mmCIF file of C-alpha atoms in Angstrom:
data_model
loop_
_atom_site.group_PDB
_atom_site.id
_atom_site.type_symbol
_atom_site.label_atom_id
_atom_site.label_comp_id
_atom_site.label_asym_id
_atom_site.label_seq_id
_atom_site.Cartn_x
_atom_site.Cartn_y
_atom_site.Cartn_z
ATOM 1 C CA GLN M 1 86.584 94.745 103.384
ATOM 2 C CA ARG M 2 83.398 96.038 103.138
ATOM 3 C CA LEU M 3 84.950 99.794 102.453
ATOM 4 C CA ALA M 4 87.280 97.819 100.142
ATOM 5 C CA ALA M 5 83.918 96.781 98.363
ATOM 6 C CA LEU M 6 82.254 99.479 97.602
ATOM 7 C CA PRO M 7 82.044 101.060 93.870
ATOM 8 C CA GLY M 8 85.172 103.145 93.373
ATOM 9 C CA ALA M 9 87.076 101.334 96.150
ATOM 10 C CA GLN M 10 90.336 99.721 95.191
ATOM 11 C CA SER M 11 91.505 98.583 98.619
ATOM 12 C CA SER M 12 91.205 99.683 102.235
ATOM 13 C CA ALA M 13 92.796 99.482 105.829
ATOM 14 C CA ALA M 14 92.963 100.685 109.370
ATOM 15 C CA ALA M 15 95.547 102.453 111.483
ATOM 16 C CA SER M 16 96.057 103.599 114.855
ATOM 17 C CA ASP M 17 97.011 106.801 113.531
ATOM 18 C CA LEU M 18 97.944 108.284 109.960
ATOM 19 C CA PRO M 19 100.528 110.567 108.316
ATOM 20 C CA PRO M 20 101.374 113.123 107.859
ATOM 21 C CA VAL M 21 100.362 114.569 111.375
ATOM 22 C CA ALA M 22 100.537 111.066 113.593
ATOM 23 C CA SER M 23 101.255 111.499 116.826
ATOM 24 C CA GLY M 24 101.702 107.627 117.387
ATOM 25 C CA SER M 25 103.139 105.881 120.657
ATOM 26 C CA ASN M 26 106.489 105.066 121.327
ATOM 27 C CA TRP M 27 106.987 102.265 123.079
ATOM 28 C CA ASP M 28 110.757 100.718 124.331
ATOM 29 C CA ILE M 29 111.827 97.822 122.910
ATOM 30 C CA ALA M 30 114.531 95.068 123.455
ATOM 31 C CA ILE M 31 116.739 93.955 120.333
ATOM 32 C CA GLU M 32 117.329 90.236 120.687
ATOM 33 C CA GLY M 33 121.211 89.919 121.554
ATOM 34 C CA ARG M 34 121.846 93.238 122.512
ATOM 35 C CA THR M 35 122.224 94.317 126.201
ATOM 36 C CA ARG M 36 122.089 97.829 127.338
ATOM 37 C CA ALA M 37 124.112 99.376 130.184
ATOM 38 C CA PRO M 38 122.335 100.623 133.043
ATOM 39 C CA ASP M 39 122.279 104.298 132.202
ATOM 40 C CA GLU M 40 121.547 103.648 128.672
ATOM 41 C CA THR M 41 118.176 104.411 127.542
ATOM 42 C CA ALA M 42 116.093 101.788 125.534
ATOM 43 C CA PRO M 43 115.530 102.344 121.863
ATOM 44 C CA SER M 44 111.691 103.691 121.634
ATOM 45 C CA PRO M 45 110.572 103.738 117.891
ATOM 46 C CA ASN M 46 106.912 105.327 117.169
ATOM 47 C CA VAL M 47 104.776 101.935 116.925
ATOM 48 C CA ARG M 48 101.541 101.887 114.825
ATOM 49 C CA SER M 49 99.191 99.555 114.559
ATOM 50 C CA VAL M 50 97.836 98.571 111.078
ATOM 51 C CA THR M 51 95.915 96.392 109.113
ATOM 52 C CA GLY M 52 96.800 93.860 106.646
ATOM 53 C CA GLU M 53 96.302 96.022 103.721
ATOM 54 C CA TYR M 54 97.505 99.230 104.899
ATOM 55 C CA PHE M 55 101.003 99.373 102.963
ATOM 56 C CA ARG M 56 99.158 99.285 99.437
ATOM 57 C CA THR M 57 96.336 101.151 100.642
ATOM 58 C CA MET M 58 98.647 104.131 101.697
ATOM 59 C CA SER M 59 100.799 103.386 98.809
ATOM 60 C CA ILE M 60 104.091 102.864 101.159
ATOM 61 C CA SER M 61 106.615 100.807 99.267
ATOM 62 C CA ILE M 62 108.453 97.639 100.644
ATOM 63 C CA VAL M 63 111.965 98.041 100.350
ATOM 64 C CA ARG M 64 112.830 94.426 101.583
ATOM 65 C CA GLY M 65 111.308 91.428 102.785
ATOM 66 C CA ARG M 66 107.439 91.272 102.990
ATOM 67 C CA ALA M 67 104.596 93.669 103.925
ATOM 68 C CA LEU M 68 102.369 93.026 107.199
ATOM 69 C CA VAL M 69 99.217 90.932 105.377
ATOM 70 C CA PRO M 70 95.680 90.301 106.796
ATOM 71 C CA ALA M 71 97.010 86.375 107.819
ATOM 72 C CA ASP M 72 99.034 88.094 110.417
ATOM 73 C CA GLU M 73 96.350 87.626 113.004
ATOM 74 C CA GLU M 74 96.462 86.970 116.884
ATOM 75 C CA ASN M 75 97.194 83.035 116.261
ATOM 76 C CA ALA M 76 99.936 83.558 113.568
ATOM 77 C CA PRO M 77 103.402 84.301 114.342
ATOM 78 C CA SER M 78 104.270 87.757 115.810
ATOM 79 C CA VAL M 79 105.573 90.038 113.101
ATOM 80 C CA ALA M 80 106.448 93.466 112.727
ATOM 81 C CA VAL M 81 108.211 95.693 109.841
ATOM 82 C CA PRO M 82 110.161 98.781 110.638
ATOM 83 C CA THR M 83 110.672 102.076 108.511
ATOM 84 C CA GLU M 84 113.993 102.392 106.917
ATOM 85 C CA THR M 85 114.760 105.258 109.225
ATOM 86 C CA GLY M 86 113.779 102.474 111.876
ATOM 87 C CA ALA M 87 116.248 99.895 110.353
ATOM 88 C CA ARG M 88 118.975 101.983 110.412
ATOM 89 C CA SER M 89 118.516 103.451 113.858
ATOM 90 C CA PHE M 90 118.288 100.124 115.551
ATOM 91 C CA TRP M 91 120.128 97.870 113.643
ATOM 92 C CA PRO M 92 123.156 100.020 111.860
ATOM 93 C CA GLY M 93 125.140 98.212 109.405
ATOM 94 C CA SER M 94 123.113 94.880 109.659
ATOM 95 C CA ASP M 95 120.137 93.157 107.857
ATOM 96 C CA PRO M 96 117.031 93.562 110.394
ATOM 97 C CA ILE M 97 114.984 91.032 108.620
ATOM 98 C CA GLY M 98 114.874 87.871 110.740
ATOM 99 C CA GLN M 99 115.802 89.906 113.673
ATOM 100 C CA ARG M 100 113.421 89.761 116.794
ATOM 101 C CA VAL M 101 112.326 92.547 119.006
ATOM 102 C CA ARG M 102 110.182 92.613 122.217
ATOM 103 C CA PHE M 103 108.323 95.542 123.718
ATOM 104 C CA SER M 104 108.761 96.390 127.161
ATOM 105 C CA ARG M 105 104.824 95.941 127.866
ATOM 106 C CA ASN M 106 105.288 92.256 126.309
ATOM 107 C CA ARG M 107 107.751 89.347 126.721
ATOM 108 C CA SER M 108 107.017 87.586 123.597
ATOM 109 C CA TRP M 109 109.506 88.332 121.011
ATOM 110 C CA ILE M 110 108.339 89.602 117.728
ATOM 111 C CA THR M 111 110.343 89.047 114.014
ATOM 112 C CA ILE M 112 111.241 91.691 111.852
ATOM 113 C CA VAL M 113 109.617 90.549 108.508
ATOM 114 C CA GLY M 114 110.228 93.449 106.096
ATOM 115 C CA ILE M 115 111.149 97.104 105.652
ATOM 116 C CA VAL M 116 108.962 99.994 104.419
ATOM 117 C CA ARG M 117 110.098 103.194 102.923
ATOM 118 C CA ASP M 118 109.771 105.847 105.597
ATOM 119 C CA VAL M 119 106.896 107.910 106.134
ATOM 120 C CA LYS M 120 106.540 111.599 107.015
ATOM 121 C CA SER M 121 104.256 110.911 109.705
ATOM 122 C CA ALA M 122 105.593 113.528 112.372
ATOM 123 C CA GLY M 123 104.613 116.502 109.853
ATOM 124 C CA LEU M 124 105.845 117.361 106.140
ATOM 125 C CA GLY M 125 108.912 119.546 107.166
ATOM 126 C CA GLU M 126 109.769 117.396 110.490
ATOM 127 C CA PRO M 127 112.540 114.762 110.551
ATOM 128 C CA THR M 128 111.491 111.475 110.048
ATOM 129 C CA PRO M 129 111.069 109.326 113.502
ATOM 130 C CA PRO M 130 111.783 105.693 113.675
ATOM 131 C CA GLU M 131 109.111 103.797 113.410
ATOM 132 C CA ILE M 132 107.482 99.906 113.482
ATOM 133 C CA PHE M 133 104.528 98.830 112.317
ATOM 134 C CA ILE M 134 103.003 95.792 113.827
ATOM 135 C CA PRO M 135 99.763 93.999 112.887
ATOM 136 C CA HIS M 136 96.374 95.237 114.461
ATOM 137 C CA GLY M 137 95.110 91.662 114.661
ATOM 138 C CA GLN M 138 98.398 90.665 117.165
ATOM 139 C CA LEU M 139 98.002 93.893 119.076
ATOM 140 C CA PRO M 140 96.028 92.292 121.826
ATOM 141 C CA ALA M 141 99.327 89.953 122.167
ATOM 142 C CA VAL M 142 101.535 93.351 122.472
ATOM 143 C CA SER M 143 99.601 95.389 124.684
ATOM 144 C CA GLY M 144 96.138 96.267 126.349
ATOM 145 C CA THR M 145 97.077 99.996 126.793
ATOM 146 C CA MET M 146 97.219 101.150 123.410
ATOM 147 C CA GLU M 147 95.019 103.713 122.100
ATOM 148 C CA ARG M 148 92.154 101.869 120.707
ATOM 149 C CA THR M 149 90.881 104.643 118.168
ATOM 150 C CA MET M 150 91.339 103.276 114.521
ATOM 151 C CA TYR M 151 91.313 105.439 111.281
ATOM 152 C CA ALA M 152 89.904 103.395 108.484
ATOM 153 C CA VAL M 153 91.338 104.431 105.117
ATOM 154 C CA VAL M 154 90.112 103.832 101.440
ATOM 155 C CA ARG M 155 92.339 103.949 98.461
ATOM 156 C CA THR M 156 89.718 105.076 95.231
ATOM 157 C CA ALA M 157 89.777 104.873 91.744
ATOM 158 C CA GLY M 158 87.970 108.605 91.582
ATOM 159 C CA ASP M 159 86.851 111.361 93.626
ATOM 160 C CA PRO M 160 87.393 109.936 97.427
ATOM 161 C CA ALA M 161 84.818 112.765 98.648
ATOM 162 C CA LEU M 162 82.307 110.526 96.544
ATOM 163 C CA LEU M 163 82.890 107.384 98.992
ATOM 164 C CA ALA M 164 82.360 109.615 102.107
ATOM 165 C CA ALA M 165 78.422 109.040 102.453
ATOM 166 C CA ALA M 166 78.715 105.355 101.423
ATOM 167 C CA ALA M 167 81.607 104.780 103.645
ATOM 168 C CA ARG M 168 79.969 106.758 107.113
ATOM 169 C CA HIS M 169 77.214 104.134 106.309
ATOM 170 C CA VAL M 170 79.307 101.018 106.362
ATOM 171 C CA VAL M 171 81.043 101.924 109.934
ATOM 172 C CA ARG M 172 77.499 102.548 110.783
ATOM 173 C CA ASP M 173 75.747 99.916 109.753
ATOM 174 C CA LEU M 174 78.719 97.623 111.588
ATOM 175 C CA ASP M 175 78.021 99.362 114.688
ATOM 176 C CA PRO M 176 75.554 102.263 115.369
ATOM 177 C CA GLN M 177 77.247 103.455 118.503
ATOM 178 C CA LEU M 178 80.460 103.763 117.265
ATOM 179 C CA ALA M 179 81.816 107.382 116.747
ATOM 180 C CA ILE M 180 82.792 109.274 113.212
ATOM 181 C CA ARG M 181 84.717 112.137 114.124
ATOM 182 C CA ASN M 182 85.892 113.286 110.384
ATOM 183 C CA VAL M 183 86.250 112.352 107.100
ATOM 184 C CA TRP M 184 88.456 113.920 104.556
ATOM 185 C CA THR M 185 91.193 113.166 101.682
ATOM 186 C CA MET M 186 94.368 112.732 102.494
ATOM 187 C CA ARG M 187 95.122 116.018 100.359
ATOM 188 C CA GLU M 188 92.720 117.362 102.778
#
């Protein structure tokens, strides 16, 4: 919220990884109503933890349903949003919205509430992997072992490099011990 309030900022969010060179975390999932044969591998999408303004900040379009929103916090119903490739991979020929999944690391069911456009997260020249986005506020309910590194992203009205010093100040003001590794533009 403080980053989004900086002069020249339009919106801000955080994510566990960012395209186009995101390594991500693959988690096995179970899809409600489906059973796997003993020798069948579990579906394993790339899972990204994001805050509520992520899709708007990164200009990732909603194909159907809804985006994750700031209200998708720890005590709200558990929700997720796959990419188009994730939706086609895990629900071929059917509508994933309203379907439920659970991660092998958790027994709680998570409802699919929307589908977003594919993101070139594995590299610009690489095939798009199936991905599922989950609200960061619900991450503790999903897993205690996911990497806790987060990337802050800010959409700006002008030159994003002009906000770098102010963004660093906001982070340091919140937690002087927090390590800030890099500040760069998406073009960079």
